[in-house]
Tab-separated table of C-alpha atoms in Angstrom:
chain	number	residue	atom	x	y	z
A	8	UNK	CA	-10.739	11.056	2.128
A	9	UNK	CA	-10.018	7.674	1.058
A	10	UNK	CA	-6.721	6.416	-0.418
A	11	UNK	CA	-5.557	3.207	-2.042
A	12	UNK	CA	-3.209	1.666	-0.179
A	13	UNK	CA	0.452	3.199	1.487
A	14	UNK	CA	1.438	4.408	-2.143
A	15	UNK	CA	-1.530	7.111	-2.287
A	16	UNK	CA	-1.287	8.299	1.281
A	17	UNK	CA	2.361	8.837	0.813
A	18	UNK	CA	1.883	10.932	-2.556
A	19	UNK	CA	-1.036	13.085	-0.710
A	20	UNK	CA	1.189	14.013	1.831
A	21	UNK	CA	4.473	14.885	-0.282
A	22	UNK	CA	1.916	17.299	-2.889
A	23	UNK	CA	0.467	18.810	0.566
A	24	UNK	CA	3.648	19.430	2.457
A	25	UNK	CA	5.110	20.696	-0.599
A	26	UNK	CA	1.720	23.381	-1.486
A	27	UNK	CA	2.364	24.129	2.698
A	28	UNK	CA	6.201	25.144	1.792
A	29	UNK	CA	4.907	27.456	-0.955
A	30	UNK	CA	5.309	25.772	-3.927
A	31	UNK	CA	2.941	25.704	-6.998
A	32	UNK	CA	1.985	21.683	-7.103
A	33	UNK	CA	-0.827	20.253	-9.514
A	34	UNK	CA	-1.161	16.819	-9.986
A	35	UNK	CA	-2.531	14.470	-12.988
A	36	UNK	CA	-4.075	11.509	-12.951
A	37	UNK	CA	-6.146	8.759	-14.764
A	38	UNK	CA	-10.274	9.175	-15.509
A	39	UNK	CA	-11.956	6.660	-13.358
A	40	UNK	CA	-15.319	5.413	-15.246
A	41	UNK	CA	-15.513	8.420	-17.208
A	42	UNK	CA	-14.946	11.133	-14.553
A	43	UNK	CA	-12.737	13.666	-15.945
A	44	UNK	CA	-14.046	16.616	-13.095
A	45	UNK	CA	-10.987	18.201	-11.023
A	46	UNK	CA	-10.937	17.807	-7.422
A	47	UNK	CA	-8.520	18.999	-4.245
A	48	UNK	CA	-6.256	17.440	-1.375
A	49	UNK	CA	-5.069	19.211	0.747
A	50	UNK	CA	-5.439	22.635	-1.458
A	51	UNK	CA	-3.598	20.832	-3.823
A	52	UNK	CA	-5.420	20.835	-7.872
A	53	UNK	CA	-5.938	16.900	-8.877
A	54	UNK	CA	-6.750	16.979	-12.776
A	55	UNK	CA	-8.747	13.312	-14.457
A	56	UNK	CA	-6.824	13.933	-17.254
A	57	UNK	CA	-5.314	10.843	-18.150
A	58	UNK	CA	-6.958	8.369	-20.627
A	59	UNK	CA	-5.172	5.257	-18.616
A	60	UNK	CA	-7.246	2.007	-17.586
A	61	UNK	CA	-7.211	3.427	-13.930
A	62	UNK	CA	-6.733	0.090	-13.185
A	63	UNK	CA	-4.181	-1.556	-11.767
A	64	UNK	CA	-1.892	-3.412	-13.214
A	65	UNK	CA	-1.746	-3.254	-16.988
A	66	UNK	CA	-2.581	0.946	-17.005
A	67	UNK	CA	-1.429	1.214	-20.639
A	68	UNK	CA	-3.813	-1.136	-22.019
A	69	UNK	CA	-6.207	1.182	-23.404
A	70	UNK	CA	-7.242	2.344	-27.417
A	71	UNK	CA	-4.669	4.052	-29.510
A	72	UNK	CA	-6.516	6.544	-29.345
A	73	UNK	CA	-6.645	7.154	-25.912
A	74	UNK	CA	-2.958	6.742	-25.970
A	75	UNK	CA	-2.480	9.893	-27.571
A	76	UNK	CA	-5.208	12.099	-25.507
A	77	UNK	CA	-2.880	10.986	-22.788
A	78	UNK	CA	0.191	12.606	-24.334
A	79	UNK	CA	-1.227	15.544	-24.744
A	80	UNK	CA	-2.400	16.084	-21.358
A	81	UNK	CA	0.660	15.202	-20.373
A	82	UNK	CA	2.868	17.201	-22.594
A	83	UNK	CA	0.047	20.426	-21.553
A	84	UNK	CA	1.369	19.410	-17.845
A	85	UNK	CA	5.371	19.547	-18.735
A	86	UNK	CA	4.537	22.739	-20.317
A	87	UNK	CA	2.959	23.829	-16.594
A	88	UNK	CA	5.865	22.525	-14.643
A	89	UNK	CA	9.315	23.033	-13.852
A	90	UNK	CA	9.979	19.682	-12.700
A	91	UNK	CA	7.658	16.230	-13.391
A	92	UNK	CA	7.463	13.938	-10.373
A	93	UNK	CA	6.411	10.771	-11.911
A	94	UNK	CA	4.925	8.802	-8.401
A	95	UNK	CA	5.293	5.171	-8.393
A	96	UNK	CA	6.360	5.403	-12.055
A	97	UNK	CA	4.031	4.041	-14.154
A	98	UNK	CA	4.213	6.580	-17.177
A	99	UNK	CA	5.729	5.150	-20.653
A	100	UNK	CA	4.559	8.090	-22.706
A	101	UNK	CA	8.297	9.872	-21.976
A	102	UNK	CA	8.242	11.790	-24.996
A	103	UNK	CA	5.474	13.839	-23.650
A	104	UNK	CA	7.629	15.275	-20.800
A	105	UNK	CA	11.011	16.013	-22.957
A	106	UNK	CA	13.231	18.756	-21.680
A	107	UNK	CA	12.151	18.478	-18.191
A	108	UNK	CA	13.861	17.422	-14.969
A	109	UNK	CA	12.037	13.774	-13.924
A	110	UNK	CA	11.924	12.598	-10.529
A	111	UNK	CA	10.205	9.400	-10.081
A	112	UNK	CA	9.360	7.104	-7.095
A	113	UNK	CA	9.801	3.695	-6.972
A	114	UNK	CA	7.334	1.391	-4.987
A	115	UNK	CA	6.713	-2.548	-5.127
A	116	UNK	CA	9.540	-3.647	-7.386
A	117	UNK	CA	7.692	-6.329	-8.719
A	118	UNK	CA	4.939	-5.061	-11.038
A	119	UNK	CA	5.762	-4.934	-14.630
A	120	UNK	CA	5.230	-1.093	-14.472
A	121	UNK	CA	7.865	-0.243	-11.898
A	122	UNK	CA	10.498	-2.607	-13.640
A	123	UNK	CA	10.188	-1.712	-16.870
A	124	UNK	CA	10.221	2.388	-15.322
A	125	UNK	CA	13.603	1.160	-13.846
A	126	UNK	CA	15.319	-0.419	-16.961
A	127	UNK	CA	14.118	1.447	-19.969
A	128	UNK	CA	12.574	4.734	-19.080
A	129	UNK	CA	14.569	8.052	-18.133
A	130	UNK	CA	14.587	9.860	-15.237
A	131	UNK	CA	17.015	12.080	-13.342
A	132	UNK	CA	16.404	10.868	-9.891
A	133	UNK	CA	14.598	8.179	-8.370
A	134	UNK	CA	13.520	7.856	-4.833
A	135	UNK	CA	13.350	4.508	-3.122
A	136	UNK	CA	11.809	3.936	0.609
A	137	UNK	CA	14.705	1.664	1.971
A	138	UNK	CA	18.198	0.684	1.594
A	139	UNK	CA	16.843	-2.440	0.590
A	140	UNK	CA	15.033	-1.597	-2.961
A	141	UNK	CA	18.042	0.448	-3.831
A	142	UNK	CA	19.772	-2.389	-3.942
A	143	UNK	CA	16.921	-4.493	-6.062
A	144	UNK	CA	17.024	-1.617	-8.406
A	145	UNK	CA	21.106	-1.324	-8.949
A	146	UNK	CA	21.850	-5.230	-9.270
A	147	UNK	CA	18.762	-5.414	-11.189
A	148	UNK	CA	19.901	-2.543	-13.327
A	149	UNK	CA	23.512	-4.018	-13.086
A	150	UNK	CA	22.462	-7.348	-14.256
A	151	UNK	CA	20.249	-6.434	-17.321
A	152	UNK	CA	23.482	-5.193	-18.920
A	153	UNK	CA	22.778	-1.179	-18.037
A	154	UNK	CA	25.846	0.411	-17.900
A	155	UNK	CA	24.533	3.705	-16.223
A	156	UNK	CA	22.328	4.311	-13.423
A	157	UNK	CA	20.786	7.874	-12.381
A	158	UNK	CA	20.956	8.368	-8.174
A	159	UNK	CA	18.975	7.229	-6.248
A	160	UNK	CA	17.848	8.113	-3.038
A	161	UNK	CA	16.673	6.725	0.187
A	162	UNK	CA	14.228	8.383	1.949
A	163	UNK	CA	11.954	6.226	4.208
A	164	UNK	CA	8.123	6.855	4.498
A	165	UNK	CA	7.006	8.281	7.516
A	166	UNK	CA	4.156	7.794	10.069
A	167	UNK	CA	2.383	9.959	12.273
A	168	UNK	CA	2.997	9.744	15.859
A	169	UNK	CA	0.120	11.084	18.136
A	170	UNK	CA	1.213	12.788	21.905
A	171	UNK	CA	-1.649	10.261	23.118
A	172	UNK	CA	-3.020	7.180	22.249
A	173	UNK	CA	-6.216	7.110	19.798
A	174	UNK	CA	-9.550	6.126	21.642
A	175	UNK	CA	-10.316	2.294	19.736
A	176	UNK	CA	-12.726	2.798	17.316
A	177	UNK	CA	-13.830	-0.330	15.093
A	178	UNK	CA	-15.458	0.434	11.635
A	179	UNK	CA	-19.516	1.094	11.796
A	180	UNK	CA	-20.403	-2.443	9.803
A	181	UNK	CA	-18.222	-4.275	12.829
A	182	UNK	CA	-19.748	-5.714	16.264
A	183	UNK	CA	-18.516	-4.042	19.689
A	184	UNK	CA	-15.095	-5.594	21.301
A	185	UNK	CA	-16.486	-8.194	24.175
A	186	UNK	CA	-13.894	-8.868	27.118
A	187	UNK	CA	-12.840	-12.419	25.929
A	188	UNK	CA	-12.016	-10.866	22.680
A	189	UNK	CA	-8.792	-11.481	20.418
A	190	UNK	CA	-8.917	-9.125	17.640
A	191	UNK	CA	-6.611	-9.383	14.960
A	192	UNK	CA	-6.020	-6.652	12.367
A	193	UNK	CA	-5.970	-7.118	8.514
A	194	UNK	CA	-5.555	-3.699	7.481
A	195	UNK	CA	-4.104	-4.428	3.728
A	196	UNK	CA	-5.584	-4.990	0.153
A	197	UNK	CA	-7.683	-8.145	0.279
A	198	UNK	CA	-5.330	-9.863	-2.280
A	199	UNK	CA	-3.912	-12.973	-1.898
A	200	UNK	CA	-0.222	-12.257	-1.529
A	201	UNK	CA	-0.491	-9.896	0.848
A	202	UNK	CA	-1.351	-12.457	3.180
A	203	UNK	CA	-5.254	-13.299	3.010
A	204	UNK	CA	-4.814	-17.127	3.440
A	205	UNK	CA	-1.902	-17.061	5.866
A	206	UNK	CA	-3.931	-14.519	8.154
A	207	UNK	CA	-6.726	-16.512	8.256
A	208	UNK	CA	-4.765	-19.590	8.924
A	209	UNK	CA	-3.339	-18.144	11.450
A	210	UNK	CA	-6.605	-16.708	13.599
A	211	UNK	CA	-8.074	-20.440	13.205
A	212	UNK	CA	-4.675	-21.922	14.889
A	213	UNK	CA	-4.759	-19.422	17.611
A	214	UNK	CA	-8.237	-20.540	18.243
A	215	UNK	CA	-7.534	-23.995	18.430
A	216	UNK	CA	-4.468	-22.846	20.949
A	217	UNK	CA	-6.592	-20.189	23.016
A	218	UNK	CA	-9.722	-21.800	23.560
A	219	UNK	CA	-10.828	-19.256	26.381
A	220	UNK	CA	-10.382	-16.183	24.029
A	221	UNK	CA	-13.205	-15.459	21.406
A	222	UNK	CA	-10.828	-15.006	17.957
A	223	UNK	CA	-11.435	-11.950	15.382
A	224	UNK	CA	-10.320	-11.459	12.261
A	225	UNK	CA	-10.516	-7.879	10.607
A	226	UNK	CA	-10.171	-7.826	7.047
A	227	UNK	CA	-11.507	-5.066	4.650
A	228	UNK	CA	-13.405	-5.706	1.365
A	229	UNK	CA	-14.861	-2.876	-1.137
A	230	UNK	CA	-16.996	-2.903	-4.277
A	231	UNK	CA	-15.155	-0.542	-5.171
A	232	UNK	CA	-11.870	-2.051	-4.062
A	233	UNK	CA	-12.264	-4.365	-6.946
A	234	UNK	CA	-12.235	-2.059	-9.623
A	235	UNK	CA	-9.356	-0.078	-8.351
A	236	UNK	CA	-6.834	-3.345	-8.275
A	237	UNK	CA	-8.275	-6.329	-10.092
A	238	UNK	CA	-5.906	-8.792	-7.989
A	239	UNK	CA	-8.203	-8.194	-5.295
A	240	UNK	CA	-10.678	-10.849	-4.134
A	241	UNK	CA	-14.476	-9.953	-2.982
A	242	UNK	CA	-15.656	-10.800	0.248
A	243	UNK	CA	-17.925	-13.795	-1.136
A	244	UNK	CA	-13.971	-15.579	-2.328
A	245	UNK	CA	-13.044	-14.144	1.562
A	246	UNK	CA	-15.451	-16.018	3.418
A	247	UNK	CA	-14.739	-19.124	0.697
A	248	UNK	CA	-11.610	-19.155	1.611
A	249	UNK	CA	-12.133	-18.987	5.432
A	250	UNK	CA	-14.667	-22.194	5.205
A	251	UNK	CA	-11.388	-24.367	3.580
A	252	UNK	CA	-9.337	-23.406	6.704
A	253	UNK	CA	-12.306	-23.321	9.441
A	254	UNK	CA	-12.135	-19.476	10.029
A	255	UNK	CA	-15.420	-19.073	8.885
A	256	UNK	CA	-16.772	-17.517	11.807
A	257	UNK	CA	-13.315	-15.629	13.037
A	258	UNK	CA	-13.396	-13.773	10.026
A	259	UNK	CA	-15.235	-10.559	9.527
A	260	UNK	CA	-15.040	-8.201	6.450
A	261	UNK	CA	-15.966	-4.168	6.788
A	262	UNK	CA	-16.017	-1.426	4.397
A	263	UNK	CA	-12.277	0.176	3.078
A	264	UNK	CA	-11.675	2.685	6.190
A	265	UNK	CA	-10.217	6.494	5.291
A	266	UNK	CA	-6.995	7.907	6.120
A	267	UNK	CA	-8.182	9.701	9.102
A	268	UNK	CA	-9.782	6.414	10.653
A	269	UNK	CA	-7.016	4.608	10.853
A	270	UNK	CA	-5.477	5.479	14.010
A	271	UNK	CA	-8.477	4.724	16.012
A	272	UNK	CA	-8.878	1.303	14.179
A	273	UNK	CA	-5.266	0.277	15.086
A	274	UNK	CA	-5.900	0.877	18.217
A	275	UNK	CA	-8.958	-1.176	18.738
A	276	UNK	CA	-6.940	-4.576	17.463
A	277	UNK	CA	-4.754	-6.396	19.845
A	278	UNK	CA	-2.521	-7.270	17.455
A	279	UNK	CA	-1.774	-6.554	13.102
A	280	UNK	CA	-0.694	-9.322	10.907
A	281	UNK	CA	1.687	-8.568	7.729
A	282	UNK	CA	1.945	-11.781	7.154
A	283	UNK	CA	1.783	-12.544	3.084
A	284	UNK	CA	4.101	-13.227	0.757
A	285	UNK	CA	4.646	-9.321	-0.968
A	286	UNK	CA	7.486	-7.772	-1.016
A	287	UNK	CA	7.161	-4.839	0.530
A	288	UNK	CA	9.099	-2.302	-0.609
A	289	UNK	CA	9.336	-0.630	3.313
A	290	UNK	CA	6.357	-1.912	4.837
A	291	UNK	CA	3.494	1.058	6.467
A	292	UNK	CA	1.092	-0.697	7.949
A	293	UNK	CA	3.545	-2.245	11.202
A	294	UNK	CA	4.907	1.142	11.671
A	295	UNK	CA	1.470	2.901	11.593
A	296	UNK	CA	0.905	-0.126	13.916
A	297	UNK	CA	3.028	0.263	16.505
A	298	UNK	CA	2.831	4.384	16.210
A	299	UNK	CA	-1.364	4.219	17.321
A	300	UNK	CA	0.030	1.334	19.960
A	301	UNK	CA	-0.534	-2.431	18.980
A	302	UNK	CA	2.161	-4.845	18.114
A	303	UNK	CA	2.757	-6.237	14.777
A	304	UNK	CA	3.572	-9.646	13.479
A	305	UNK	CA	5.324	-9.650	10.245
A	306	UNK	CA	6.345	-12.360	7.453
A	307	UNK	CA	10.041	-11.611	7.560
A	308	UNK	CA	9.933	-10.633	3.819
A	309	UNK	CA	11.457	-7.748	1.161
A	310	UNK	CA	11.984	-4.532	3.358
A	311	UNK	CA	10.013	-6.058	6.489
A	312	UNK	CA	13.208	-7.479	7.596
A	313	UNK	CA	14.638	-3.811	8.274
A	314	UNK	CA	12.192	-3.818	11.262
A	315	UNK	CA	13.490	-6.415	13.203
A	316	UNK	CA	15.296	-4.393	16.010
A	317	UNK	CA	12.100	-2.089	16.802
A	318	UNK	CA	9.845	-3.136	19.531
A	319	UNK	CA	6.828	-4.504	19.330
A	320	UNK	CA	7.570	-5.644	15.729
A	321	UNK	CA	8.043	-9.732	15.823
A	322	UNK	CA	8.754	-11.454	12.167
A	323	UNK	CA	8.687	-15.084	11.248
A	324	UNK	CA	8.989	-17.386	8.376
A	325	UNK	CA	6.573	-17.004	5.763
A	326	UNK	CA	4.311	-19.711	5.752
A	327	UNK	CA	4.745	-21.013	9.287
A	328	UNK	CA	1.755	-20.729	10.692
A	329	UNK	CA	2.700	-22.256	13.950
A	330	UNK	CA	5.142	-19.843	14.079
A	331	UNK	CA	2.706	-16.738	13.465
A	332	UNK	CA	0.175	-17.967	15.661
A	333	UNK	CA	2.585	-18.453	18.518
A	334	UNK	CA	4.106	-14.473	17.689
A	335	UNK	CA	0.759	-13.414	17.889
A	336	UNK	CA	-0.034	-15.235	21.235
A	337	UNK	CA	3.303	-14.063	22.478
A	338	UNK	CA	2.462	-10.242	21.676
A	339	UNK	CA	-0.460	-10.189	23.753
């Protein structure tokens, strides 16, 4: 019920729709603290099989050992398939899946793991979300002194659109929506570039600029969080860094929400910041946003700048808080 971030949801609904069209789809993944037990999505088989940190970044940095446990799960999945789709690349051990057709997915063309994918790994197709990180990837490619490049193809992630607005619903752990309320929506990773400091910057400014409005910050922090992404910061570093910017009391942290509470959670906030400083390789959460009906103001970085023509989507430089707080005021 719970995923990870945009990446996840998008690979849970390409292995269901594809089980729904009739094909045979299994999927591997790392052990996380020792649990090796198969589960389901969606119908779809989901085998712990992978000796990797299941940590993110750095997922190679485990024991020899476990190294080659990992190859031959792998290679006892290439034997299975008929084609590999490697999501969000992240898989060195290539040897493993010789003589079989690779897709692979590209993400957030920053991390060491999709880069490397890109310039030294093999793979007969890759799949970007936007026009944009096709062209990172080819005059990256271009530039390292590649002189071949497989296709690659666009094809944008998607969000659900209901027939009717959600009913609001804020997470359990949260306080009830008062009538002078402002609430602002934080649904990312809590990790600093995707914008924890410039959101909370910018819910103390509108404070200072609304006086008559009662200013709330969303943001989500998980134990567990933590040990799926170590750049992730813990609510205690949350509320520190509130106190340097005086959003101490705007700010309010709830547990990581599932997939299928979402809609009613965008719906209770007034209005979603994507306001950090990570480029986004397409950019969910403004879209899921505006689909469940609140606005969205965005840092006009990476692929966020594709959404500058659809309503309801405002960007602005990153880092001017004026101008965020006055995009958010605006929205309203």
């Amino acid at each position: 019920d719970y995923v990870h971030g945009g990446s996840q949801k998008i690979l849970a609904g390409v292995a269901t729709g594809l089980k729904t069209n009739g094909h045979d789809v299994e999927i591997w993944c790392p052990h996380l603290d020792g649990n090796v037990d198969d589960f389901e999505i969606g119908n779809v088989i989901v085998h712990r099989t992978l000796k990797l940190r299941g940590t993110f970044p750095a997922t190679h940095q485990v024991s020899p050992a476990d190294l080659i446990e990992t190859t031959q799960a792998l290679r006892k999945a290439a034997e299975w398939a008929n084609r590999v789709y490697l999501h969000a690349d992240a898989i060195y051990l290539r040897q493993a899946l010789e003589g079989k057709q690779i897709v692979r997915s590209i993400h957030d063309y920053m991390y060491e793991e999709a880069l490397l994918s890109t310039l030294t790994l093999p793979a007969d197709i890759t799949i970007v979300p936007s026009e944009y990180l096709k062209a990172c990837i080819e005059a990256t490619v271009a530039l390292t002194g590649r002189k071949t490049i497989e296709p690659i193809i666009v094809i944008p992630n998607g969000a659900h659109v209901p027939e009717t607005l959600p009913q609001p619903q804020l997470p359990d752990d949260i306080s009830p929506r008062e009538e002078n309320d402002l609430i602002l929506l934080y649904p990312h990773r809590p990790e600093p570039t995707k914008g924890v400091s410039e959101a909370l910057q910018t819910a103390a400014m509108i404070q200072n600029l609304d006086r008559s409005r009662n200013v709330r910050l969303l943001m989500p922090s998980s134990a567990w969080d933590k040990d799926m992404d170590e750049s992730t910061i813990s609510a205690d570093e949350i509320r520190q860094t509130a106190e340097v910017y005086g959003a101490n009391d705007i700010v309010e942290t709830h547990e990581w929400l599932s997939a299928a509470e979402m809609p009613g959670y965008y719906a209770a906030g007034d209005v979603t910041l994507c306001v950090g400083s990570f480029v986004e390789a397409f950019g969910l959460v403004p879209v899921e946003s505006i689909a469940n009906g609140t606005p969205a103001v965005c840092a006009s970085v990476g692929a966020l700048r594709q959404f500058s023509a659809i309503s309801g989507i405002s960007l602005v430089p990153h880092g001017d808080i004026p101008a965020t707080a006055n995009a958010v005021l605006s929205a309203v």
